[in-house]
Amino acid sequence: MARRRLYLDQRDVETWARSRDIHAAIAALALLYALVAATSLASTVAGLLDREALGVYWSPGLFDALACATVAGLYAKAVLKRSRAESVGYAVVGVALAAALLVSYTAAGIAGLASVALEAASGGAEEDGGGLGGALLEAARPEVVLGLLSLATGYAIAKRVLG
Amino acid sequence: MSETSKLVRVALAGVPNAGKTLIFNLITGARARVSNWPGTTVEKRVGYRWHRGYRLEVVDLPGAYSLTAWSPEQEVAARFLVEEKPDVVVAVFDATNLEKSVYLALQLLEAGHKLVVALNKIDLAEGLGVEVDHWELSRLLSCPVVPMVATKALGLRELLDAIIDAYERGEKPAPPRYSGLAGELVEKLEAAVKSEESLGSLSSRRLAVGLLENDPYSLSVVEKTGASRVKRELEEARLECGGDCSLVVSKARLDLASSIASRVEKRRAAPLRRLSDLVDAAVLDKHLAVPVLLTVFWALFVFAFRASEPLVELADSAVASLAEALAEALPESALSMLIVEGVLPGVGAVLALLPVLVFFFLGLAVVDDSGYMARVSGLLDPIASRAGLSGRSTLPLAVCLGCNVVGVKAARVIPDARERLAAILAAPFVSCPARLPVYVAVSFAVLGGSLAPVALMYLLSFLVVLGVAAGLRRTLLSGGLRPLVVELPEYTLPAIVNVKNFVVDRTADFLKKAGTLIVLASVGVWALLSVGVPEGGTVESSLGARLASVLEPLFAPLGFDWRLVLALVSGFLAKEVVVAALAVILGVGEEGVIEGLREAMDPAVGLAFMTFVLLYTPCVATVAAIWSETRSVKWALFSIALSLLVAYSVSLLVYAVARAMVA
């Protein structure tokens, strides 16, 4: 399959710079990602203080916090950068990373649904009490919701900037 | 015309990342690894194709900016072109990087090759607002020029026709003429070379230019033949240049290349901005570059683990059911015991974890083909340079993420011999996918199925690579650093065919190992555990247990019992074998290897075990590659000793810290 290559011309960059609504959406996303990062970090610290077993040190996720903070940082720079061209670059990378995280966590959700289907097939789902609802909840993690918001913003950027 | 007279030997040459391997694959139908970053090809490859009644023997040479043999992969290209004398050389041009491509083509013309230019990436150039006048380029270089878009196979037939036409015409294009001092020096020395009969078989122009540029190969040829007039002329030329003529000649060639490039490039008034450049501003941001790198790899792990979860469970239960069914169906005999207790648990345990690897390969292929991996070397350059490695070394070390053997071979792109050796010795500490099944099994068994310990293993691997390299570069292999100059490819949407080939090839390699090495190792471990067991005795009295028990006291400080020790010993063959061996040793049958591991280790031992598997000798094939690349048994043995020492020390530290944390 042929590769698709992407270019912007100067007018597109100008258009992007005038899109205040997109800037506002990205600023909101930066705040949301920062919030999720802070929550994940707080939970991790709480886990560290718990010291029940070594397993808790990994949950709910220092790396989740880092990933969300990185996306928040990219969005923040996209809004704050004075250079219009650099601003587009930061936003695009932010959206791409958010999309990658979304795909990964959605894979977790799909895996959860598949596990439920497997358990249902073997008649064990009801006993565990998780079921389809639990799997859907798993799929609807905050990162996934944020990822969807990012994709919506990404679509808006693509529409305005790439034409 | 006989079959042999129809053979046309064609060499593909070009600057790194011009698309040579893609064109090689297109011509020959091969599936050589295509990568979106420079240095993928470090050895020459050969493939064949019939066209217009001729059999084309096509050789894909490593990418090189120059034919001066400064690094091993450039030497491969230079030596082949000089010694093998191909019938036609195809110079693959990168239309977005015309000047460097023209520079190399001028060297090929100096060497007297019949040249055909494949002007690749014209779509990219047009996207940047650059149109290349290929007719004018053809006139200036005196050779045919075929515009191409190799990713879409556009221009392939025209290229094949041009190769055959060039071969049939038989005439060689005129070598380029340089103006000023360089031109005079080349002509004088060429006359001297022509007068020496012993040098008659070589291109006089190429040899003259090579000598002026201090090309090691050209100098060695003259040294061997003892051509006295040539040596005298060379000394005189050096006096005229003030000691060194290489700058005079390369500047003249560069001026000519720039002049040709500027005459054939037509730029539009308002050039388009490459999204790649804008994205690079963010990806290589001094504050965010490392967090972005960690996030990319974290997303990759999350994807590989979570997407494969149900498939792992399904495969695990399928293997357990098969073992149960076979145990009931087969009559009781030594063969049935071998299959049910030896082969099936070993191979089954590894195959059950195959989905994780497949999804990991998928994610890695997407990251690689997008163009991001090439940036990794650039952004790691400042960190690696503190450890005494240039950014050039990070390219092969990044390749090690896919396979240590390939990474060790890729170290040929490092020009400095001492730095290359340091990179080769550090390469086995990069975590290749063969270790992944062990991490997954241990994580699921005793670390709550968490991904973070797996990600931490990769971080630890990175730190150890830097530590080992720094240690070597400050002691045994000290030396200076050359600055990193690397062409960054454009970001692209990954091509499905490349991603598919990457995943299929890697998975096929793994399955081949499962069908051969892992079966043999499983049978071997089973045999060791069956020999010496008295009637009604337990596996603890077997030969394998007794042998492993000899080493057990050595590993007691790490918390490893004889079972883990035996698995590690079998892992010398290949790391994939460790999980298979554990399944056989733990005799876990229906419960699966993860249940067995829960009984054999606690979280602290699990972490120490993962660390040891990460850091000790990766496999026999890697040791063989180190031997072949260093041409020294001493360094291969040193690599084994170093990895064992590092693995033991770091695992001991990890175990002590983990014990303190859970105490």
mmCIF file of N, CA and C in Angstrom, chain A residues 32-120:
data_model
loop_
_atom_site.group_PDB
_atom_site.id
_atom_site.type_symbol
_atom_site.label_atom_id
_atom_site.label_comp_id
_atom_site.label_asym_id
_atom_site.label_seq_id
_atom_site.Cartn_x
_atom_site.Cartn_y
_atom_site.Cartn_z
ATOM 1 N N LEU A 32 -7.302 18.598 31.424
ATOM 2 C CA LEU A 32 -7.872 17.284 31.764
ATOM 3 C C LEU A 32 -6.778 16.218 31.894
ATOM 4 N N TYR A 33 -5.852 16.215 30.933
ATOM 5 C CA TYR A 33 -4.765 15.233 30.995
ATOM 6 C C TYR A 33 -3.911 15.457 32.240
ATOM 7 N N ALA A 34 -3.673 16.714 32.564
ATOM 8 C CA ALA A 34 -2.880 17.017 33.763
ATOM 9 C C ALA A 34 -3.599 16.491 35.007
ATOM 10 N N LEU A 35 -4.920 16.613 35.003
ATOM 11 C CA LEU A 35 -5.724 16.135 36.136
ATOM 12 C C LEU A 35 -5.610 14.610 36.271
ATOM 13 N N VAL A 36 -5.735 13.923 35.132
ATOM 14 C CA VAL A 36 -5.633 12.449 35.170
ATOM 15 C C VAL A 36 -4.231 12.034 35.635
ATOM 16 N N ALA A 37 -3.232 12.750 35.138
ATOM 17 C CA ALA A 37 -1.855 12.429 35.541
ATOM 18 C C ALA A 37 -1.701 12.594 37.053
ATOM 19 N N ALA A 38 -2.240 13.694 37.583
ATOM 20 C CA ALA A 38 -2.124 13.953 39.025
ATOM 21 C C ALA A 38 -2.850 12.875 39.823
ATOM 22 N N THR A 39 -4.037 12.467 39.329
ATOM 23 C CA THR A 39 -4.813 11.430 40.038
ATOM 24 C C THR A 39 -4.047 10.114 40.052
ATOM 25 N N SER A 40 -3.491 9.749 38.886
ATOM 26 C CA SER A 40 -2.741 8.488 38.804
ATOM 27 C C SER A 40 -1.540 8.513 39.737
ATOM 28 N N LEU A 41 -0.878 9.662 39.768
ATOM 29 C CA LEU A 41 0.303 9.789 40.618
ATOM 30 C C LEU A 41 -0.086 9.668 42.095
ATOM 31 N N ALA A 42 -1.201 10.338 42.460
ATOM 32 C CA ALA A 42 -1.665 10.282 43.855
ATOM 33 C C ALA A 42 -2.001 8.848 44.249
ATOM 34 N N SER A 43 -2.669 8.120 43.343
ATOM 35 C CA SER A 43 -3.025 6.729 43.645
ATOM 36 C C SER A 43 -1.778 5.881 43.808
ATOM 37 N N THR A 44 -0.768 6.162 42.974
ATOM 38 C CA THR A 44 0.474 5.390 43.062
ATOM 39 C C THR A 44 1.158 5.634 44.401
ATOM 40 N N VAL A 45 1.179 6.908 44.808
ATOM 41 C CA VAL A 45 1.808 7.241 46.098
ATOM 42 C C VAL A 45 1.045 6.545 47.230
ATOM 43 N N ALA A 46 -0.289 6.556 47.127
ATOM 44 C CA ALA A 46 -1.100 5.872 48.146
ATOM 45 C C ALA A 46 -0.752 4.389 48.194
ATOM 46 N N GLY A 47 -0.552 3.801 47.004
ATOM 47 C CA GLY A 47 -0.167 2.389 46.921
ATOM 48 C C GLY A 47 1.178 2.152 47.570
ATOM 49 N N LEU A 48 2.102 3.090 47.344
ATOM 50 C CA LEU A 48 3.440 2.964 47.939
ATOM 51 C C LEU A 48 3.368 2.989 49.460
ATOM 52 N N LEU A 49 2.484 3.860 49.971
ATOM 53 C CA LEU A 49 2.373 3.974 51.422
ATOM 54 C C LEU A 49 1.710 2.757 52.043
ATOM 55 N N ASP A 50 0.912 2.049 51.216
ATOM 56 C CA ASP A 50 0.164 0.901 51.716
ATOM 57 C C ASP A 50 1.105 -0.247 52.117
ATOM 58 N N ARG A 51 2.094 -0.541 51.259
ATOM 59 C CA ARG A 51 3.117 -1.552 51.517
ATOM 60 C C ARG A 51 2.576 -2.938 51.866
ATOM 61 N N GLU A 52 1.389 -3.267 51.361
ATOM 62 C CA GLU A 52 0.857 -4.592 51.688
ATOM 63 C C GLU A 52 1.634 -5.702 50.973
ATOM 64 N N ALA A 53 1.829 -5.500 49.703
ATOM 65 C CA ALA A 53 2.537 -6.503 48.909
ATOM 66 C C ALA A 53 3.253 -5.787 47.790
ATOM 67 N N LEU A 54 4.244 -6.449 47.220
ATOM 68 C CA LEU A 54 5.036 -5.787 46.182
ATOM 69 C C LEU A 54 4.178 -5.411 44.978
ATOM 70 N N GLY A 55 3.142 -6.212 44.724
ATOM 71 C CA GLY A 55 2.282 -5.978 43.575
ATOM 72 C C GLY A 55 1.663 -4.596 43.556
ATOM 73 N N VAL A 56 1.344 -4.024 44.742
ATOM 74 C CA VAL A 56 0.625 -2.745 44.765
ATOM 75 C C VAL A 56 1.498 -1.593 44.263
ATOM 76 N N TYR A 57 2.814 -1.788 44.261
ATOM 77 C CA TYR A 57 3.665 -0.694 43.815
ATOM 78 C C TYR A 57 3.424 -0.337 42.356
ATOM 79 N N TRP A 58 2.896 -1.281 41.615
ATOM 80 C CA TRP A 58 2.720 -1.051 40.172
ATOM 81 C C TRP A 58 1.321 -0.542 39.857
ATOM 82 N N SER A 59 0.479 -0.478 40.836
ATOM 83 C CA SER A 59 -0.910 -0.137 40.545
ATOM 84 C C SER A 59 -1.281 1.157 41.267
ATOM 85 N N PRO A 60 -2.029 2.043 40.661
ATOM 86 C CA PRO A 60 -2.657 1.975 39.342
ATOM 87 C C PRO A 60 -1.774 2.470 38.203
ATOM 88 N N GLY A 61 -0.578 2.976 38.474
ATOM 89 C CA GLY A 61 0.249 3.187 37.305
ATOM 90 C C GLY A 61 1.038 4.484 37.287
ATOM 91 N N LEU A 62 2.320 4.330 37.597
ATOM 92 C CA LEU A 62 3.225 5.474 37.503
ATOM 93 C C LEU A 62 3.403 5.867 36.036
ATOM 94 N N PHE A 63 3.449 4.848 35.192
ATOM 95 C CA PHE A 63 3.653 5.109 33.763
ATOM 96 C C PHE A 63 2.411 5.748 33.134
ATOM 97 N N ASP A 64 1.216 5.363 33.645
ATOM 98 C CA ASP A 64 -0.009 6.028 33.170
ATOM 99 C C ASP A 64 0.090 7.521 33.453
ATOM 100 N N ALA A 65 0.556 7.821 34.670
ATOM 101 C CA ALA A 65 0.673 9.228 35.070
ATOM 102 C C ALA A 65 1.659 9.957 34.155
ATOM 103 N N LEU A 66 2.777 9.303 33.880
ATOM 104 C CA LEU A 66 3.791 9.919 33.011
ATOM 105 C C LEU A 66 3.223 10.161 31.610
ATOM 106 N N ALA A 67 2.498 9.150 31.089
ATOM 107 C CA ALA A 67 1.942 9.268 29.732
ATOM 108 C C ALA A 67 0.967 10.440 29.653
ATOM 109 N N CYS A 68 0.085 10.538 30.640
ATOM 110 C CA CYS A 68 -0.917 11.618 30.620
ATOM 111 C C CYS A 68 -0.242 12.975 30.810
ATOM 112 N N ALA A 69 0.776 13.026 31.672
ATOM 113 C CA ALA A 69 1.479 14.294 31.886
ATOM 114 C C ALA A 69 2.189 14.717 30.604
ATOM 115 N N THR A 70 2.707 13.756 29.863
ATOM 116 C CA THR A 70 3.385 14.080 28.600
ATOM 117 C C THR A 70 2.407 14.683 27.599
ATOM 118 N N VAL A 71 1.237 14.041 27.480
ATOM 119 C CA VAL A 71 0.222 14.571 26.546
ATOM 120 C C VAL A 71 -0.210 15.968 27.003
ATOM 121 N N ALA A 72 -0.395 16.119 28.314
ATOM 122 C CA ALA A 72 -0.776 17.443 28.846
ATOM 123 C C ALA A 72 0.304 18.472 28.499
ATOM 124 N N GLY A 73 1.567 18.083 28.655
ATOM 125 C CA GLY A 73 2.682 18.988 28.349
ATOM 126 C C GLY A 73 2.695 19.396 26.884
ATOM 127 N N LEU A 74 2.438 18.433 26.003
ATOM 128 C CA LEU A 74 2.418 18.730 24.564
ATOM 129 C C LEU A 74 1.295 19.705 24.230
ATOM 130 N N TYR A 75 0.122 19.452 24.800
ATOM 131 C CA TYR A 75 -1.016 20.348 24.541
ATOM 132 C C TYR A 75 -0.736 21.750 25.089
ATOM 133 N N ALA A 76 -0.142 21.771 26.292
ATOM 134 C CA ALA A 76 0.145 23.079 26.898
ATOM 135 C C ALA A 76 1.113 23.870 26.010
ATOM 136 N N LYS A 77 2.136 23.180 25.495
ATOM 137 C CA LYS A 77 3.097 23.875 24.630
ATOM 138 C C LYS A 77 2.435 24.311 23.320
ATOM 139 N N ALA A 78 1.494 23.485 22.835
ATOM 140 C CA ALA A 78 0.790 23.844 21.590
ATOM 141 C C ALA A 78 0.062 25.169 21.754
ATOM 142 N N VAL A 79 -0.495 25.379 22.938
ATOM 143 C CA VAL A 79 -1.245 26.615 23.179
ATOM 144 C C VAL A 79 -0.296 27.775 23.437
ATOM 145 N N LEU A 80 0.791 27.494 24.151
ATOM 146 C CA LEU A 80 1.666 28.586 24.589
ATOM 147 C C LEU A 80 2.708 29.012 23.554
ATOM 148 N N LYS A 81 3.013 28.136 22.577
ATOM 149 C CA LYS A 81 4.077 28.461 21.612
ATOM 150 C C LYS A 81 3.746 29.706 20.806
ATOM 151 N N ARG A 82 4.731 30.551 20.640
ATOM 152 C CA ARG A 82 4.508 31.753 19.831
ATOM 153 C C ARG A 82 4.624 31.430 18.342
ATOM 154 N N SER A 83 5.543 30.510 18.033
ATOM 155 C CA SER A 83 5.692 30.157 16.626
ATOM 156 C C SER A 83 4.488 29.327 16.189
ATOM 157 N N ARG A 84 3.812 29.817 15.162
ATOM 158 C CA ARG A 84 2.594 29.137 14.714
ATOM 159 C C ARG A 84 2.900 27.725 14.237
ATOM 160 N N ALA A 85 3.978 27.597 13.474
ATOM 161 C CA ALA A 85 4.301 26.279 12.927
ATOM 162 C C ALA A 85 4.599 25.277 14.039
ATOM 163 N N GLU A 86 5.390 25.695 15.022
ATOM 164 C CA GLU A 86 5.721 24.779 16.121
ATOM 165 C C GLU A 86 4.473 24.399 16.893
ATOM 166 N N SER A 87 3.558 25.343 17.005
ATOM 167 C CA SER A 87 2.313 25.091 17.718
ATOM 168 C C SER A 87 1.552 23.929 17.063
ATOM 169 N N VAL A 88 1.501 23.935 15.736
ATOM 170 C CA VAL A 88 0.824 22.843 15.019
ATOM 171 C C VAL A 88 1.519 21.520 15.331
ATOM 172 N N GLY A 89 2.852 21.506 15.307
ATOM 173 C CA GLY A 89 3.609 20.280 15.562
ATOM 174 C C GLY A 89 3.295 19.690 16.923
ATOM 175 N N TYR A 90 3.283 20.529 17.956
ATOM 176 C CA TYR A 90 3.000 20.039 19.318
ATOM 177 C C TYR A 90 1.592 19.447 19.400
ATOM 178 N N ALA A 91 0.635 20.133 18.770
ATOM 179 C CA ALA A 91 -0.745 19.631 18.823
ATOM 180 C C ALA A 91 -0.866 18.290 18.110
ATOM 181 N N VAL A 92 -0.206 18.183 16.966
ATOM 182 C CA VAL A 92 -0.289 16.933 16.195
ATOM 183 C C VAL A 92 0.317 15.778 16.993
ATOM 184 N N VAL A 93 1.482 16.012 17.627
ATOM 185 C CA VAL A 93 2.118 14.939 18.406
ATOM 186 C C VAL A 93 1.246 14.595 19.622
ATOM 187 N N GLY A 94 0.662 15.620 20.250
ATOM 188 C CA GLY A 94 -0.229 15.380 21.394
ATOM 189 C C GLY A 94 -1.399 14.500 20.998
ATOM 190 N N VAL A 95 -2.015 14.830 19.877
ATOM 191 C CA VAL A 95 -3.162 14.039 19.405
ATOM 192 C C VAL A 95 -2.713 12.624 19.043
ATOM 193 N N ALA A 96 -1.545 12.522 18.389
ATOM 194 C CA ALA A 96 -1.066 11.186 17.976
ATOM 195 C C ALA A 96 -0.791 10.305 19.197
ATOM 196 N N LEU A 97 -0.168 10.885 20.228
ATOM 197 C CA LEU A 97 0.118 10.091 21.435
ATOM 198 C C LEU A 97 -1.177 9.714 22.150
ATOM 199 N N ALA A 98 -2.094 10.680 22.229
ATOM 200 C CA ALA A 98 -3.388 10.383 22.870
ATOM 201 C C ALA A 98 -4.101 9.271 22.110
ATOM 202 N N ALA A 99 -3.999 9.312 20.770
ATOM 203 C CA ALA A 99 -4.643 8.268 19.962
ATOM 204 C C ALA A 99 -3.985 6.915 20.214
ATOM 205 N N ALA A 100 -2.636 6.920 20.333
ATOM 206 C CA ALA A 100 -1.922 5.662 20.590
ATOM 207 C C ALA A 100 -2.346 5.077 21.936
ATOM 208 N N LEU A 101 -2.469 5.964 22.933
ATOM 209 C CA LEU A 101 -2.907 5.493 24.251
ATOM 210 C C LEU A 101 -4.345 4.978 24.178
ATOM 211 N N LEU A 102 -5.156 5.695 23.388
ATOM 212 C CA LEU A 102 -6.558 5.270 23.240
ATOM 213 C C LEU A 102 -6.619 3.866 22.638
ATOM 214 N N VAL A 103 -5.839 3.654 21.580
ATOM 215 C CA VAL A 103 -5.831 2.331 20.941
ATOM 216 C C VAL A 103 -5.410 1.270 21.952
ATOM 217 N N SER A 104 -4.367 1.583 22.739
ATOM 218 C CA SER A 104 -3.869 0.603 23.713
ATOM 219 C C SER A 104 -4.918 0.292 24.770
ATOM 220 N N TYR A 105 -5.548 1.338 25.310
ATOM 221 C CA TYR A 105 -6.538 1.090 26.365
ATOM 222 C C TYR A 105 -7.820 0.494 25.804
ATOM 223 N N THR A 106 -8.142 0.842 24.551
ATOM 224 C CA THR A 106 -9.311 0.221 23.943
ATOM 225 C C THR A 106 -9.037 -1.259 23.749
ATOM 226 N N ALA A 107 -7.775 -1.565 23.408
ATOM 227 C CA ALA A 107 -7.407 -2.977 23.275
ATOM 228 C C ALA A 107 -7.663 -3.679 24.597
ATOM 229 N N ALA A 108 -7.395 -2.967 25.727
ATOM 230 C CA ALA A 108 -7.670 -3.543 27.046
ATOM 231 C C ALA A 108 -9.157 -3.794 27.203
ATOM 232 N N GLY A 109 -9.968 -2.822 26.757
ATOM 233 C CA GLY A 109 -11.423 -2.969 26.850
ATOM 234 C C GLY A 109 -11.918 -4.118 26.003
ATOM 235 N N ILE A 110 -11.381 -4.183 24.782
ATOM 236 C CA ILE A 110 -11.804 -5.271 23.882
ATOM 237 C C ILE A 110 -11.386 -6.608 24.479
ATOM 238 N N ALA A 111 -10.158 -6.621 25.049
ATOM 239 C CA ALA A 111 -9.688 -7.849 25.692
ATOM 240 C C ALA A 111 -10.623 -8.224 26.845
ATOM 241 N N GLY A 112 -11.066 -7.192 27.594
ATOM 242 C CA GLY A 112 -11.994 -7.442 28.696
ATOM 243 C C GLY A 112 -13.296 -8.046 28.198
ATOM 244 N N LEU A 113 -13.829 -7.455 27.112
ATOM 245 C CA LEU A 113 -15.078 -7.974 26.539
ATOM 246 C C LEU A 113 -14.886 -9.407 26.044
ATOM 247 N N ALA A 114 -13.747 -9.642 25.404
ATOM 248 C CA ALA A 114 -13.480 -10.993 24.895
ATOM 249 C C ALA A 114 -13.372 -11.984 26.047
ATOM 250 N N SER A 115 -12.734 -11.523 27.161
ATOM 251 C CA SER A 115 -12.615 -12.419 28.326
ATOM 252 C C SER A 115 -13.997 -12.779 28.850
ATOM 253 N N VAL A 116 -14.892 -11.740 28.878
ATOM 254 C CA VAL A 116 -16.256 -11.989 29.361
ATOM 255 C C VAL A 116 -16.940 -13.012 28.468
ATOM 256 N N ALA A 117 -16.750 -12.817 27.150
ATOM 257 C CA ALA A 117 -17.372 -13.754 26.210
ATOM 258 C C ALA A 117 -16.854 -15.164 26.440
ATOM 259 N N LEU A 118 -15.527 -15.259 26.697
ATOM 260 C CA LEU A 118 -14.931 -16.579 26.938
ATOM 261 C C LEU A 118 -15.486 -17.196 28.217
ATOM 262 N N GLU A 119 -15.588 -16.333 29.255
ATOM 263 C CA GLU A 119 -16.107 -16.838 30.532
ATOM 264 C C GLU A 119 -17.557 -17.255 30.391
ATOM 265 N N ALA A 120 -18.323 -16.423 29.624
ATOM 266 C CA ALA A 120 -19.743 -16.744 29.428
ATOM 267 C C ALA A 120 -19.865 -18.083 28.718
#
